[in-house]
Coordinates of C-alpha atoms and ligand atoms in Angstrom, one line a residue:
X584 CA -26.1 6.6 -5.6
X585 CA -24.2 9.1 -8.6
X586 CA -21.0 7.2 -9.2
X587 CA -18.1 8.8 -7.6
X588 CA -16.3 11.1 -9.7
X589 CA -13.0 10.4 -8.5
X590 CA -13.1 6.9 -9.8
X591 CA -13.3 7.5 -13.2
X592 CA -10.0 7.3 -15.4
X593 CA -8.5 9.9 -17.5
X594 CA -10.1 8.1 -21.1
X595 CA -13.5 7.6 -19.0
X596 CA -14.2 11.5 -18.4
X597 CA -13.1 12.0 -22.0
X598 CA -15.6 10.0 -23.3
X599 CA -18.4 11.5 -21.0
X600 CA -17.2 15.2 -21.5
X601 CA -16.9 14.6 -25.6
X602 CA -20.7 12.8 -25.5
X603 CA -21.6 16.5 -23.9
X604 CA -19.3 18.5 -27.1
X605 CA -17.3 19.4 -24.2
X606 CA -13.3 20.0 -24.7
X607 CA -10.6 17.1 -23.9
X608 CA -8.8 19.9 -21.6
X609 CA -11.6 19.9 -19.2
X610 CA -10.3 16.5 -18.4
X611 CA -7.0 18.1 -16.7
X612 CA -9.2 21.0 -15.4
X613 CA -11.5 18.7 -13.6
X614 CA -8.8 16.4 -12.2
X615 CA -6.8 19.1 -10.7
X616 CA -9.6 20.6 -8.7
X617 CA -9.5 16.8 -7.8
X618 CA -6.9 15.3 -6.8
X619 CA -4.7 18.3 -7.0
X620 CA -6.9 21.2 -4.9
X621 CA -9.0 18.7 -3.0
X622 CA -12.3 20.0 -4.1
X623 CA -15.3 18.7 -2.3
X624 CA -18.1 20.4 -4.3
X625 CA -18.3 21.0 -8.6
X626 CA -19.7 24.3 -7.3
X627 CA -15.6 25.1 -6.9
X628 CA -14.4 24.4 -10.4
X629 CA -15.0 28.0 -11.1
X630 CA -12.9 27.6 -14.5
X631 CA -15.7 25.3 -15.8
X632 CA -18.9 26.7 -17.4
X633 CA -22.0 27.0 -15.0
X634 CA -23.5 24.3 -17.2
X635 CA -20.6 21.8 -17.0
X636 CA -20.5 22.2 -13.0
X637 CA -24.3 21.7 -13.3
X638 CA -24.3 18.9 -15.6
X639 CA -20.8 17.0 -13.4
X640 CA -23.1 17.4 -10.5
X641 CA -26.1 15.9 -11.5
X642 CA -24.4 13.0 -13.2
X643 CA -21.6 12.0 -9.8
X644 CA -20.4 12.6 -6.7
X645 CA -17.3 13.1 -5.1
X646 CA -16.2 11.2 -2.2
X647 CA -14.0 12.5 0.7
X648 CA -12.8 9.8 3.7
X649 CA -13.9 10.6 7.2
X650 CA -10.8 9.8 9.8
X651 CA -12.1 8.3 12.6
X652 CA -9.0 8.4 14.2
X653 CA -5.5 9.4 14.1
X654 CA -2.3 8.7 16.9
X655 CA 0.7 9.9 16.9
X656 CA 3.7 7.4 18.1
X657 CA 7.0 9.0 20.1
X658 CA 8.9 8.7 17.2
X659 CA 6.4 11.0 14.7
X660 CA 4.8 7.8 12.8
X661 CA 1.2 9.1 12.6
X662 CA -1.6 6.5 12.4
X663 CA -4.7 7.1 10.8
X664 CA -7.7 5.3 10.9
X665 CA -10.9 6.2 8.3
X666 CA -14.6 5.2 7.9
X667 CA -15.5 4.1 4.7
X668 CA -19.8 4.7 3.8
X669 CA -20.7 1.5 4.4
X670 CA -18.9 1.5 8.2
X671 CA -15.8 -0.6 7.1
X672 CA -12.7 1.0 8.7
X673 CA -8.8 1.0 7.1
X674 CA -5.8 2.2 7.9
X675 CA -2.9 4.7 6.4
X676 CA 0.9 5.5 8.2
X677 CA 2.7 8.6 7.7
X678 CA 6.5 7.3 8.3
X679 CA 9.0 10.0 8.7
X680 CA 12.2 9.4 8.0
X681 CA 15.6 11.6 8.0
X682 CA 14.7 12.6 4.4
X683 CA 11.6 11.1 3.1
X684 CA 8.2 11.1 4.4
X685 CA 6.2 7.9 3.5
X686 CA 2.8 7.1 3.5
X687 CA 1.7 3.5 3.6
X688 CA -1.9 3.2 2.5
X689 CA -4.5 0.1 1.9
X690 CA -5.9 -1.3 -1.2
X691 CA -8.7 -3.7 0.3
X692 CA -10.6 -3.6 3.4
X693 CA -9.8 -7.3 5.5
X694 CA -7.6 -9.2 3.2
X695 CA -8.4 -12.8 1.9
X696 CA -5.1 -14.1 1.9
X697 CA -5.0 -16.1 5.2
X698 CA -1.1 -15.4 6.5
X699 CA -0.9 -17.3 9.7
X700 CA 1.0 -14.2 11.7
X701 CA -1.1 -11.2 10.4
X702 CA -3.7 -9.1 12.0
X703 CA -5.8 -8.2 8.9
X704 CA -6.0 -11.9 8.0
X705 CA -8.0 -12.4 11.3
X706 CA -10.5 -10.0 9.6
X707 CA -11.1 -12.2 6.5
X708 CA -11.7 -9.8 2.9
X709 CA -14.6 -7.5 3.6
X710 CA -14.5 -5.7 0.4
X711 CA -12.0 -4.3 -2.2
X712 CA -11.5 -0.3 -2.2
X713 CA -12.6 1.4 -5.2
X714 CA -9.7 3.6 -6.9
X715 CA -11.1 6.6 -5.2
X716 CA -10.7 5.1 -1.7
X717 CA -6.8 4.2 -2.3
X718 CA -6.1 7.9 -3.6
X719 CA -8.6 9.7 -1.1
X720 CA -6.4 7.9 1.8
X721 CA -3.6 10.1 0.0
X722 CA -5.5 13.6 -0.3
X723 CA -6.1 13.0 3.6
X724 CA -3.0 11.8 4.8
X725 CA -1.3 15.2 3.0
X726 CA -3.8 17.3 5.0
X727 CA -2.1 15.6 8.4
X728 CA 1.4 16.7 7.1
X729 CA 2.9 20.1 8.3
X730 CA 2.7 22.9 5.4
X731 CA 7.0 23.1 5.1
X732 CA 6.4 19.2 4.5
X733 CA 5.3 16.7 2.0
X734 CA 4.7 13.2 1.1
X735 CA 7.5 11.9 -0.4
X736 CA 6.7 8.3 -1.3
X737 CA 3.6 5.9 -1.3
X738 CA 4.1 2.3 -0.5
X739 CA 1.4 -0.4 -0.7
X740 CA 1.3 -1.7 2.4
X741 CA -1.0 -1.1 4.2
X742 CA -4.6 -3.6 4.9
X743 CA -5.6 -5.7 2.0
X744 CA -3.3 -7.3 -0.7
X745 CA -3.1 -4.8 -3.9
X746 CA -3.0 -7.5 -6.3
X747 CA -6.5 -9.2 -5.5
X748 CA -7.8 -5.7 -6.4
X749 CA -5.7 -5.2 -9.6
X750 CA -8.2 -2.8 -11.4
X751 CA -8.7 -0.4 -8.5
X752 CA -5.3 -0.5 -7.7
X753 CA -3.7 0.3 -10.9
X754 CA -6.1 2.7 -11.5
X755 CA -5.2 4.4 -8.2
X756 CA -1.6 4.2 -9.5
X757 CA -2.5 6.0 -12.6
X758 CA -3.8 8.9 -10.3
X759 CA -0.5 9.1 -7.9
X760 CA 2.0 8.8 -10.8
X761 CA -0.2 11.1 -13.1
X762 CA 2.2 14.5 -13.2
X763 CA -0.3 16.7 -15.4
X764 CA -3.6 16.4 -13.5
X765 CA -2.9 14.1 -11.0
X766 CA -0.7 13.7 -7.3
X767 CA 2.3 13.8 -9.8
X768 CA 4.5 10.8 -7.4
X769 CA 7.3 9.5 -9.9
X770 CA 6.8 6.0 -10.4
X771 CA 10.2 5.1 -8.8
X772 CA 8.8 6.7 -5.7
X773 CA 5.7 4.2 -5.6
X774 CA 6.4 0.7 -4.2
X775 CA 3.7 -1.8 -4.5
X776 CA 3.8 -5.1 -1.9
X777 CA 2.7 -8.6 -2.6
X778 CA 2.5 -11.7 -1.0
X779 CA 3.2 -13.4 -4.2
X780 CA -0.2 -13.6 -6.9
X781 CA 2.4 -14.2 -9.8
X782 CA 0.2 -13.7 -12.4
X783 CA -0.6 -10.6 -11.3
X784 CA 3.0 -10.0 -10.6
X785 CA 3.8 -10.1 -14.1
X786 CA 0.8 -8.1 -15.3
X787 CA 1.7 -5.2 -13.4
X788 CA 5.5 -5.2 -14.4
X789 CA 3.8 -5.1 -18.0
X790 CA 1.4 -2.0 -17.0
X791 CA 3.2 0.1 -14.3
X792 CA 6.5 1.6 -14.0
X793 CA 5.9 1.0 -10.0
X794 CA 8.7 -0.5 -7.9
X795 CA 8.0 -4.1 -6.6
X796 CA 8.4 -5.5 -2.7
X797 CA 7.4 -9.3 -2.4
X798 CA 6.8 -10.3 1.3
X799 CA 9.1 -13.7 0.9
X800 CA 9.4 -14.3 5.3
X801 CA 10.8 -17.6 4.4
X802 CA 13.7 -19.7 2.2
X803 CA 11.8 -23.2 1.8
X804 CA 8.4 -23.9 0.6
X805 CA 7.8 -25.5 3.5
X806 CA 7.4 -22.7 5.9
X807 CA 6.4 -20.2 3.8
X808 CA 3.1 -22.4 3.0
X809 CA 3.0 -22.5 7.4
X810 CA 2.7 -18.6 7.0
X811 CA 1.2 -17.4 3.9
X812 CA -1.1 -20.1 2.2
X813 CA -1.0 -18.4 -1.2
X814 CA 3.0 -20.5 -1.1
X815 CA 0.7 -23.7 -2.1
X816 CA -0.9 -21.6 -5.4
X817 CA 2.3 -20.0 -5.9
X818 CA 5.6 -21.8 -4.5
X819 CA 9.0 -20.0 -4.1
X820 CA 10.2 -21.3 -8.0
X821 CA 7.1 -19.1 -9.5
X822 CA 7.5 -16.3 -7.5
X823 CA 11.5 -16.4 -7.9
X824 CA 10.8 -16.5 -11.9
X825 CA 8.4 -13.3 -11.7
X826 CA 11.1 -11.3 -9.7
X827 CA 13.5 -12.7 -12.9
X828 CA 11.0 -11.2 -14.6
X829 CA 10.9 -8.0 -12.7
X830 CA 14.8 -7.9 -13.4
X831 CA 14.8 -8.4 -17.4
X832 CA 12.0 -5.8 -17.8
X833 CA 12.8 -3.3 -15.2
X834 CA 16.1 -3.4 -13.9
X835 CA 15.6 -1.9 -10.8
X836 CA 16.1 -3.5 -6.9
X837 CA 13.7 -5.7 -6.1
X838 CA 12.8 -5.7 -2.2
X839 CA 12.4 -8.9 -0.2
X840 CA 10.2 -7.7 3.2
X841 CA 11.5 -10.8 5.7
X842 CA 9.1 -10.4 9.2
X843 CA 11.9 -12.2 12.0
X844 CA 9.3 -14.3 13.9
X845 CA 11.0 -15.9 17.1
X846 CA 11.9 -20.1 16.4
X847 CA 10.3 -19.9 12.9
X848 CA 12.4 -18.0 10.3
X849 CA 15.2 -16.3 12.2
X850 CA 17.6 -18.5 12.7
X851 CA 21.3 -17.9 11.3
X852 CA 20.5 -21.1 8.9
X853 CA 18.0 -19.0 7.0
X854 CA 20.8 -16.9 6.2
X855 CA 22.8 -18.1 3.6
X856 CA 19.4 -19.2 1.3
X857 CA 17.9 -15.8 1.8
X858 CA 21.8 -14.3 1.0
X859 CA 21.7 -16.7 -2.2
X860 CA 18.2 -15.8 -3.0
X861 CA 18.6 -11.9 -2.6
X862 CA 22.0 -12.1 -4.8
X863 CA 20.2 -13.7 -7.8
X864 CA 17.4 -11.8 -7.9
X865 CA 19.4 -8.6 -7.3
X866 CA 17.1 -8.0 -4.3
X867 CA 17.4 -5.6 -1.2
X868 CA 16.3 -7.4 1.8
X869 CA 13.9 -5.5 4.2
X870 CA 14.3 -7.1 7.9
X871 CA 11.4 -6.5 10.0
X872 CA 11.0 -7.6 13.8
X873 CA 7.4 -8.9 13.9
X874 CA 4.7 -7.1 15.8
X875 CA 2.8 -8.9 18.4
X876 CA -0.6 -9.7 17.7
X877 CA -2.4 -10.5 20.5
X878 CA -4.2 -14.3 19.8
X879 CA -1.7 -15.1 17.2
X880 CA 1.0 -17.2 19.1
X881 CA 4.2 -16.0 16.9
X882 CA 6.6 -14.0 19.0
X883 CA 9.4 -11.0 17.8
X884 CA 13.2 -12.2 18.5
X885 CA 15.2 -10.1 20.6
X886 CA 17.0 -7.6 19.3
X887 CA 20.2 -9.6 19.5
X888 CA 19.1 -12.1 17.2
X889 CA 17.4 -9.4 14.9
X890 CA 20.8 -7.8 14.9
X891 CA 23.0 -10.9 14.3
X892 CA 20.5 -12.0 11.5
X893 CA 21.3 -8.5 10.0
X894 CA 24.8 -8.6 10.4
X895 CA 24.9 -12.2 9.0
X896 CA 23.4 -10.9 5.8
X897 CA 25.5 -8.2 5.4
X898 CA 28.2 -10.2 5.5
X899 CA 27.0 -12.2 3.0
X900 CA 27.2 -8.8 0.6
X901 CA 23.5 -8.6 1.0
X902 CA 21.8 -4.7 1.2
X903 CA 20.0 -5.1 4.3
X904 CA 18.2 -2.9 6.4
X905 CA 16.6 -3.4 9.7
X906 CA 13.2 -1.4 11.0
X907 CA 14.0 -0.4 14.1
X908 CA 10.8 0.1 16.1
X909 CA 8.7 2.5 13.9
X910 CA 6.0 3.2 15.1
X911 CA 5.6 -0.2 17.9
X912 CA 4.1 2.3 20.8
X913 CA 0.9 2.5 18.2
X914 CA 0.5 -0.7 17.1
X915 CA 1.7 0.4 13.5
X916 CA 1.5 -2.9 11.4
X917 CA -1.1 -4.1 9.3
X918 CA -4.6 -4.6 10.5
X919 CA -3.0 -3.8 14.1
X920 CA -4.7 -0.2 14.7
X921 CA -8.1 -1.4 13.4
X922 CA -8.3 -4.3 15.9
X923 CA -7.1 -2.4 18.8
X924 CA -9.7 0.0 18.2
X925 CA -12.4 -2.9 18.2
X926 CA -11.0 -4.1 21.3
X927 CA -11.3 -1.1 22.9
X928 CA -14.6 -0.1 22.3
X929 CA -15.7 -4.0 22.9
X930 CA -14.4 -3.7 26.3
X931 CA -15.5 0.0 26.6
X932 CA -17.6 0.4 29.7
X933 CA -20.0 2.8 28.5
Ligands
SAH550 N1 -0.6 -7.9 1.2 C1 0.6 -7.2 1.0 C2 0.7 -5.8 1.6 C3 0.1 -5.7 3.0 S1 1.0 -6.3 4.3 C4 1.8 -8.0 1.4 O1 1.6 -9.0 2.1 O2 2.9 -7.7 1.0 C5 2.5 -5.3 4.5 C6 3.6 -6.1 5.2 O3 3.4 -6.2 6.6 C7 3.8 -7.5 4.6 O4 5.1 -7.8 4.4 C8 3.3 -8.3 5.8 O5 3.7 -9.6 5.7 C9 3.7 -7.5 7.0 N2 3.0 -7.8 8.2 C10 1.8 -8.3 8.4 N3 1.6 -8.5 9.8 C11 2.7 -8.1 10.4 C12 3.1 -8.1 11.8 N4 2.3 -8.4 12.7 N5 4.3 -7.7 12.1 C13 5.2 -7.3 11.1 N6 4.9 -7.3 9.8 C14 3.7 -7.7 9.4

């Protein structure tokens, strides 16, 4: 197998192009054709020498994802679901909004981290995505979008936890926020979601510019370990003192994502910590009602005790948001689409 073009950094196909006398400002060349025309072929570059297209294809390959499906919810969230070569399936969301159009996209296939409510976690890790599969989910997605429209922001959040896949990811980060060659995204329009790997944390504050969403879902120790088992490596003090961190060196909001599972975190108790917590850390707080999954035994509040929990926080001077059913009819949360699909075809009867 060539080594797929695509994952290769800016400094990487320097190096190889120089080793062939070739000029630094092929670099751009090649990239655009890339990431910015979606070539599929080195027979396209037609502004590179017949012998640099030979010698690029002989020496890699360039990957395109396959979507193996794609639904569309009532509200226009579009769902898409993509083969990797080895048969492993992930997921991206296109999220429309009044002015923004979002694209939440994976970093890992599965996901290692073991939270007690999530779909993916059922799956255990099955492998990290190289760089080229995080960006490719990009290329794709734009090709779903309608020509007067575009994607507006990337958020990771999709399958997989981006910080167990550091490298890939922050290469992938260096192709979306790359405005030269690259899918030219502003940094500020890039939010990156963790459940918490604080070293990690901290690295990426040093290397990125990227805007940071911690998936908190709980006040005390105690029932954040009950739902995400990293808590035990990484309890509430270290993670608070990274988003400190996050404050001295960037400056910017932080954003808490808080899932409201029925009789576990929602109650109007949980309030004034998470009010306390979000002042501190000058943190916007994301509300979101959790999404059944079926075998998991955690249930979604009603929408008066979603509501009240919102407008508990706000009275606390707390920027709060609440999602209000994006994208429920298609099973739009994490892992969700995948395992439907499974189901289906398990209890297909052809
Ligand atoms: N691993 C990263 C990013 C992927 S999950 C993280 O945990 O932040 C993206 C978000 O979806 C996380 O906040 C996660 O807790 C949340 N999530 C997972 N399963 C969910 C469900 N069934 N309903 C609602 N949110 C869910």
């Amino acid at each position: 197998m060539k080594p797929n073009v695509k994952d290769l950094s800016r400094e990487e196909l320097e190096i190889w192009l120089s080793e062939r006398g070739e000029s630094r400002y092929r670099v751009d060349q090649i990239r655009r054709w890339l990431f910015q025309k979606g070539a599929a072929s080195f027979a396209e570059m037609t502004n590179l020498s017949a012998k640099l297209r030979r010698e690029l294809e002989g020496g890699f390959a360039i990957s395109r994802l396959r979507v193996a499906r794609s639904d569309r919810s009532a509200d226009g969230t579009v769902k898409l679901l993509f083969s990797l070569d080895d048969g492993y399936e992930i997921e991206s969301v296109l999220i429309p909004e009044t002015k923004r159009l979002t694209l939440c996209i994976s970093t890992q296939a599965g996901c290692g981290l073991g939270c007690a409510f999530c779909a993916t976690a059922l799956l255990g890790l099955k492998r990290n995505l190289t760089a080229a599969e995080i960006v490719d989910q990009i290329l794709k997605a734009s090709r779903a979008v309608p020509a007067e429209q575009r994607i507006t922001h990337i958020v990771l959040m999709g399958m997989g936890e981006p910080l167990a896949n550091y490298a890939q990811t922050v290469r992938a980060i260096a192709v979306m926020t790359d405005g030269d060659s690259g899918l030219g995204f502003s940094s500020r329009r890039v939010t990156l979601s963790t459940v918490g790997l604080v070293p990690q944390i901290k690295k990426l504050i040093d290397e990125t510019q990227v805007n940071l969403a911690i998936s908190l879902h709980a006040t005390t120790d105690e029932v954040r370990s009950r739902l995400m088992p990293v808590n035990r490596k990484y309890p509430l003090e270290e993670l608070t003192a990274a988003c400190e961190f996050y404050q001295q060196k960037r400056g910017r909001m932080i954003t808490f994502e808080y899932i409201l599972i029925a009789g576990v975190n929602d109650g109007l108790d949980q309030v004034a910590p998470l009010a306390k917590l979000a002042r501190t850390l000058n943190a916007k707080v994301n509300l979101i009602p959790y999404n059944k999954v079926e075998d998991l035994p955690w249930e979604r509040p009603s929408e008066e005790v979603q509501e009240a929990f919102l407008a508990a926080l706000e009275k606390q001077k707390v920027t709060a948001t609440l999602r209000r059913e994006k994208g429920h009819d298609i099973d739009a949360a994490c892992g969700q689409l995948r395992l439907k699909t499974e189901r289906e075809l398990a209890n297909a009867n052809c």
